[in-house]
């Protein structure tokens, strides 16, 4: 089982920056990718960014060039640096980690509780 705790959310004016951090604890057979999702009021949860075990990253089009995902394996943390924030980035941001509990098991994604990001114009 993995436990994920996000931090770093808050309120900022448009054009500002925030850095979200996700602390991962627990033990599991193997790990795969890690993710940042967000959910704005009245909207579906969407994938913002991901990083695979080989370091390959993905960004949704709306955040390309503004957000940077990174992981620190030594500290077992995942981060999302968010620059030039826009009001449309306002959402609850969730950290996710993919893992398998044993050999041959299907991958499962563990989620944190989320952290609120509010960007005012």
JSON list of C-alpha atoms in Angstrom, two decimals, residues 1-115:
[
{"chain": "A", "resi": 1, "resn": "UNK", "atom": "CA", "xyz": [0.00, 0.00, 0.00]},
{"chain": "A", "resi": 2, "resn": "UNK", "atom": "CA", "xyz": [1.07, 3.54, -0.71]},
{"chain": "A", "resi": 3, "resn": "UNK", "atom": "CA", "xyz": [0.09, 6.72, 1.11]},
{"chain": "A", "resi": 4, "resn": "UNK", "atom": "CA", "xyz": [0.29, 10.06, -0.67]},
{"chain": "A", "resi": 5, "resn": "UNK", "atom": "CA", "xyz": [0.10, 13.50, 0.91]},
{"chain": "A", "resi": 6, "resn": "UNK", "atom": "CA", "xyz": [0.04, 16.67, -1.18]},
{"chain": "A", "resi": 7, "resn": "UNK", "atom": "CA", "xyz": [1.19, 20.08, 0.01]},
{"chain": "A", "resi": 8, "resn": "UNK", "atom": "CA", "xyz": [2.00, 23.47, -1.43]},
{"chain": "A", "resi": 9, "resn": "UNK", "atom": "CA", "xyz": [-1.41, 24.60, -2.59]},
{"chain": "A", "resi": 10, "resn": "UNK", "atom": "CA", "xyz": [-2.74, 28.06, -1.86]},
{"chain": "A", "resi": 11, "resn": "UNK", "atom": "CA", "xyz": [-4.01, 31.28, -3.34]},
{"chain": "A", "resi": 12, "resn": "UNK", "atom": "CA", "xyz": [-2.03, 33.33, -5.81]},
{"chain": "A", "resi": 13, "resn": "UNK", "atom": "CA", "xyz": [-2.66, 36.08, -8.32]},
{"chain": "A", "resi": 14, "resn": "UNK", "atom": "CA", "xyz": [-2.54, 35.42, -12.04]},
{"chain": "A", "resi": 15, "resn": "UNK", "atom": "CA", "xyz": [1.06, 35.25, -13.24]},
{"chain": "A", "resi": 16, "resn": "UNK", "atom": "CA", "xyz": [2.28, 33.90, -9.94]},
{"chain": "A", "resi": 17, "resn": "UNK", "atom": "CA", "xyz": [3.87, 30.58, -9.11]},
{"chain": "A", "resi": 18, "resn": "UNK", "atom": "CA", "xyz": [3.29, 27.67, -6.78]},
{"chain": "A", "resi": 19, "resn": "UNK", "atom": "CA", "xyz": [5.11, 24.40, -6.22]},
{"chain": "A", "resi": 20, "resn": "UNK", "atom": "CA", "xyz": [3.10, 21.36, -5.26]},
{"chain": "A", "resi": 21, "resn": "UNK", "atom": "CA", "xyz": [4.80, 18.47, -3.52]},
{"chain": "A", "resi": 22, "resn": "UNK", "atom": "CA", "xyz": [3.55, 14.93, -3.00]},
{"chain": "A", "resi": 23, "resn": "UNK", "atom": "CA", "xyz": [5.16, 12.82, -0.28]},
{"chain": "A", "resi": 24, "resn": "UNK", "atom": "CA", "xyz": [4.89, 9.08, -0.91]},
{"chain": "A", "resi": 25, "resn": "UNK", "atom": "CA", "xyz": [5.22, 6.51, 1.84]},
{"chain": "A", "resi": 26, "resn": "UNK", "atom": "CA", "xyz": [4.54, 2.80, 2.21]},
{"chain": "A", "resi": 27, "resn": "UNK", "atom": "CA", "xyz": [5.77, -0.32, 0.52]},
{"chain": "A", "resi": 28, "resn": "UNK", "atom": "CA", "xyz": [4.73, -2.00, -2.69]},
{"chain": "A", "resi": 29, "resn": "UNK", "atom": "CA", "xyz": [6.07, -4.69, -5.04]},
{"chain": "A", "resi": 30, "resn": "UNK", "atom": "CA", "xyz": [6.78, -2.37, -7.96]},
{"chain": "A", "resi": 31, "resn": "UNK", "atom": "CA", "xyz": [6.10, 1.17, -9.04]},
{"chain": "A", "resi": 32, "resn": "UNK", "atom": "CA", "xyz": [5.11, 2.55, -12.41]},
{"chain": "A", "resi": 33, "resn": "UNK", "atom": "CA", "xyz": [4.13, 6.12, -13.23]},
{"chain": "A", "resi": 34, "resn": "UNK", "atom": "CA", "xyz": [3.19, 9.11, -11.13]},
{"chain": "A", "resi": 35, "resn": "UNK", "atom": "CA", "xyz": [0.59, 11.69, -11.95]},
{"chain": "A", "resi": 36, "resn": "UNK", "atom": "CA", "xyz": [-0.89, 15.07, -11.18]},
{"chain": "A", "resi": 37, "resn": "UNK", "atom": "CA", "xyz": [-4.61, 15.40, -11.85]},
{"chain": "A", "resi": 38, "resn": "UNK", "atom": "CA", "xyz": [-6.88, 18.33, -11.13]},
{"chain": "A", "resi": 39, "resn": "UNK", "atom": "CA", "xyz": [-10.57, 18.90, -10.74]},
{"chain": "A", "resi": 40, "resn": "UNK", "atom": "CA", "xyz": [-12.20, 22.28, -11.07]},
{"chain": "A", "resi": 41, "resn": "UNK", "atom": "CA", "xyz": [-15.68, 22.97, -9.68]},
{"chain": "A", "resi": 42, "resn": "UNK", "atom": "CA", "xyz": [-18.31, 21.46, -11.95]},
{"chain": "A", "resi": 43, "resn": "UNK", "atom": "CA", "xyz": [-15.73, 19.83, -14.22]},
{"chain": "A", "resi": 44, "resn": "UNK", "atom": "CA", "xyz": [-14.35, 16.34, -14.65]},
{"chain": "A", "resi": 45, "resn": "UNK", "atom": "CA", "xyz": [-11.00, 15.40, -13.19]},
{"chain": "A", "resi": 46, "resn": "UNK", "atom": "CA", "xyz": [-8.28, 15.79, -15.80]},
{"chain": "A", "resi": 47, "resn": "UNK", "atom": "CA", "xyz": [-4.71, 14.59, -16.15]},
{"chain": "A", "resi": 48, "resn": "UNK", "atom": "CA", "xyz": [-2.36, 17.57, -15.89]},
{"chain": "A", "resi": 49, "resn": "UNK", "atom": "CA", "xyz": [1.01, 15.87, -16.04]},
{"chain": "A", "resi": 50, "resn": "UNK", "atom": "CA", "xyz": [2.66, 12.50, -15.59]},
{"chain": "A", "resi": 51, "resn": "UNK", "atom": "CA", "xyz": [6.11, 10.99, -15.32]},
{"chain": "A", "resi": 52, "resn": "UNK", "atom": "CA", "xyz": [6.90, 7.37, -16.11]},
{"chain": "A", "resi": 53, "resn": "UNK", "atom": "CA", "xyz": [9.45, 5.14, -14.44]},
{"chain": "A", "resi": 54, "resn": "UNK", "atom": "CA", "xyz": [11.85, 5.85, -17.32]},
{"chain": "A", "resi": 55, "resn": "UNK", "atom": "CA", "xyz": [11.50, 9.59, -16.80]},
{"chain": "A", "resi": 56, "resn": "UNK", "atom": "CA", "xyz": [9.25, 10.26, -19.75]},
{"chain": "A", "resi": 57, "resn": "UNK", "atom": "CA", "xyz": [6.96, 13.19, -19.03]},
{"chain": "A", "resi": 58, "resn": "UNK", "atom": "CA", "xyz": [3.58, 14.27, -20.34]},
{"chain": "A", "resi": 59, "resn": "UNK", "atom": "CA", "xyz": [1.76, 17.60, -20.05]},
{"chain": "A", "resi": 60, "resn": "UNK", "atom": "CA", "xyz": [-1.72, 18.49, -21.10]},
{"chain": "A", "resi": 61, "resn": "UNK", "atom": "CA", "xyz": [-1.67, 21.23, -23.74]},
{"chain": "A", "resi": 62, "resn": "UNK", "atom": "CA", "xyz": [-3.00, 23.97, -21.47]},
{"chain": "A", "resi": 63, "resn": "UNK", "atom": "CA", "xyz": [-0.01, 23.76, -19.10]},
{"chain": "A", "resi": 64, "resn": "UNK", "atom": "CA", "xyz": [2.84, 23.09, -21.52]},
{"chain": "A", "resi": 65, "resn": "UNK", "atom": "CA", "xyz": [5.65, 25.56, -21.04]},
{"chain": "A", "resi": 66, "resn": "UNK", "atom": "CA", "xyz": [4.28, 26.66, -17.64]},
{"chain": "A", "resi": 67, "resn": "UNK", "atom": "CA", "xyz": [4.31, 23.52, -15.46]},
{"chain": "A", "resi": 68, "resn": "UNK", "atom": "CA", "xyz": [7.20, 21.17, -14.75]},
{"chain": "A", "resi": 69, "resn": "UNK", "atom": "CA", "xyz": [6.86, 17.74, -13.17]},
{"chain": "A", "resi": 70, "resn": "UNK", "atom": "CA", "xyz": [9.77, 16.15, -11.34]},
{"chain": "A", "resi": 71, "resn": "UNK", "atom": "CA", "xyz": [10.45, 13.38, -8.87]},
{"chain": "A", "resi": 72, "resn": "UNK", "atom": "CA", "xyz": [13.09, 12.88, -6.21]},
{"chain": "A", "resi": 73, "resn": "UNK", "atom": "CA", "xyz": [13.56, 9.17, -5.73]},
{"chain": "A", "resi": 74, "resn": "UNK", "atom": "CA", "xyz": [15.84, 9.66, -2.74]},
{"chain": "A", "resi": 75, "resn": "UNK", "atom": "CA", "xyz": [13.16, 11.66, -0.90]},
{"chain": "A", "resi": 76, "resn": "UNK", "atom": "CA", "xyz": [10.29, 9.70, -2.46]},
{"chain": "A", "resi": 77, "resn": "UNK", "atom": "CA", "xyz": [8.52, 12.85, -3.53]},
{"chain": "A", "resi": 78, "resn": "UNK", "atom": "CA", "xyz": [6.79, 14.12, -6.65]},
{"chain": "A", "resi": 79, "resn": "UNK", "atom": "CA", "xyz": [6.64, 17.83, -7.45]},
{"chain": "A", "resi": 80, "resn": "UNK", "atom": "CA", "xyz": [4.80, 20.10, -9.82]},
{"chain": "A", "resi": 81, "resn": "UNK", "atom": "CA", "xyz": [6.29, 23.54, -10.39]},
{"chain": "A", "resi": 82, "resn": "UNK", "atom": "CA", "xyz": [3.55, 25.83, -11.70]},
{"chain": "A", "resi": 83, "resn": "UNK", "atom": "CA", "xyz": [4.55, 29.15, -13.21]},
{"chain": "A", "resi": 84, "resn": "UNK", "atom": "CA", "xyz": [2.54, 31.89, -14.89]},
{"chain": "A", "resi": 85, "resn": "UNK", "atom": "CA", "xyz": [-0.61, 30.62, -13.26]},
{"chain": "A", "resi": 86, "resn": "UNK", "atom": "CA", "xyz": [-3.96, 31.51, -14.79]},
{"chain": "A", "resi": 87, "resn": "UNK", "atom": "CA", "xyz": [-7.44, 31.69, -13.24]},
{"chain": "A", "resi": 88, "resn": "UNK", "atom": "CA", "xyz": [-8.38, 28.59, -15.25]},
{"chain": "A", "resi": 89, "resn": "UNK", "atom": "CA", "xyz": [-5.75, 26.64, -13.32]},
{"chain": "A", "resi": 90, "resn": "UNK", "atom": "CA", "xyz": [-7.94, 26.95, -10.22]},
{"chain": "A", "resi": 91, "resn": "UNK", "atom": "CA", "xyz": [-8.75, 23.44, -9.05]},
{"chain": "A", "resi": 92, "resn": "UNK", "atom": "CA", "xyz": [-8.05, 20.78, -6.49]},
{"chain": "A", "resi": 93, "resn": "UNK", "atom": "CA", "xyz": [-4.82, 19.06, -7.48]},
{"chain": "A", "resi": 94, "resn": "UNK", "atom": "CA", "xyz": [-4.38, 15.36, -6.77]},
{"chain": "A", "resi": 95, "resn": "UNK", "atom": "CA", "xyz": [-1.20, 13.33, -6.75]},
{"chain": "A", "resi": 96, "resn": "UNK", "atom": "CA", "xyz": [-1.37, 9.73, -7.97]},
{"chain": "A", "resi": 97, "resn": "UNK", "atom": "CA", "xyz": [1.10, 6.86, -7.92]},
{"chain": "A", "resi": 98, "resn": "UNK", "atom": "CA", "xyz": [0.81, 3.65, -9.91]},
{"chain": "A", "resi": 99, "resn": "UNK", "atom": "CA", "xyz": [1.99, 0.39, -8.43]},
{"chain": "A", "resi": 100, "resn": "UNK", "atom": "CA", "xyz": [1.58, -3.38, -8.29]},
{"chain": "A", "resi": 101, "resn": "UNK", "atom": "CA", "xyz": [1.13, -5.18, -5.00]},
{"chain": "A", "resi": 102, "resn": "UNK", "atom": "CA", "xyz": [2.73, -8.39, -6.26]},
{"chain": "A", "resi": 103, "resn": "UNK", "atom": "CA", "xyz": [4.21, -9.97, -9.36]},
{"chain": "A", "resi": 104, "resn": "UNK", "atom": "CA", "xyz": [1.57, -10.40, -12.06]},
{"chain": "A", "resi": 105, "resn": "UNK", "atom": "CA", "xyz": [-1.00, -8.19, -10.35]},
{"chain": "A", "resi": 106, "resn": "UNK", "atom": "CA", "xyz": [-2.79, -5.49, -12.25]},
{"chain": "A", "resi": 107, "resn": "UNK", "atom": "CA", "xyz": [-1.48, -1.98, -11.68]},
{"chain": "A", "resi": 108, "resn": "UNK", "atom": "CA", "xyz": [-3.41, 0.18, -9.25]},
{"chain": "A", "resi": 109, "resn": "UNK", "atom": "CA", "xyz": [-3.32, 3.93, -8.81]},
{"chain": "A", "resi": 110, "resn": "UNK", "atom": "CA", "xyz": [-3.16, 5.35, -5.29]},
{"chain": "A", "resi": 111, "resn": "UNK", "atom": "CA", "xyz": [-4.37, 8.91, -4.73]},
{"chain": "A", "resi": 112, "resn": "UNK", "atom": "CA", "xyz": [-3.76, 11.64, -2.23]},
{"chain": "A", "resi": 113, "resn": "UNK", "atom": "CA", "xyz": [-6.49, 13.78, -0.70]},
{"chain": "A", "resi": 114, "resn": "UNK", "atom": "CA", "xyz": [-5.76, 16.77, -2.89]},
{"chain": "A", "resi": 115, "resn": "UNK", "atom": "CA", "xyz": [-4.64, 20.34, -2.36]}
]
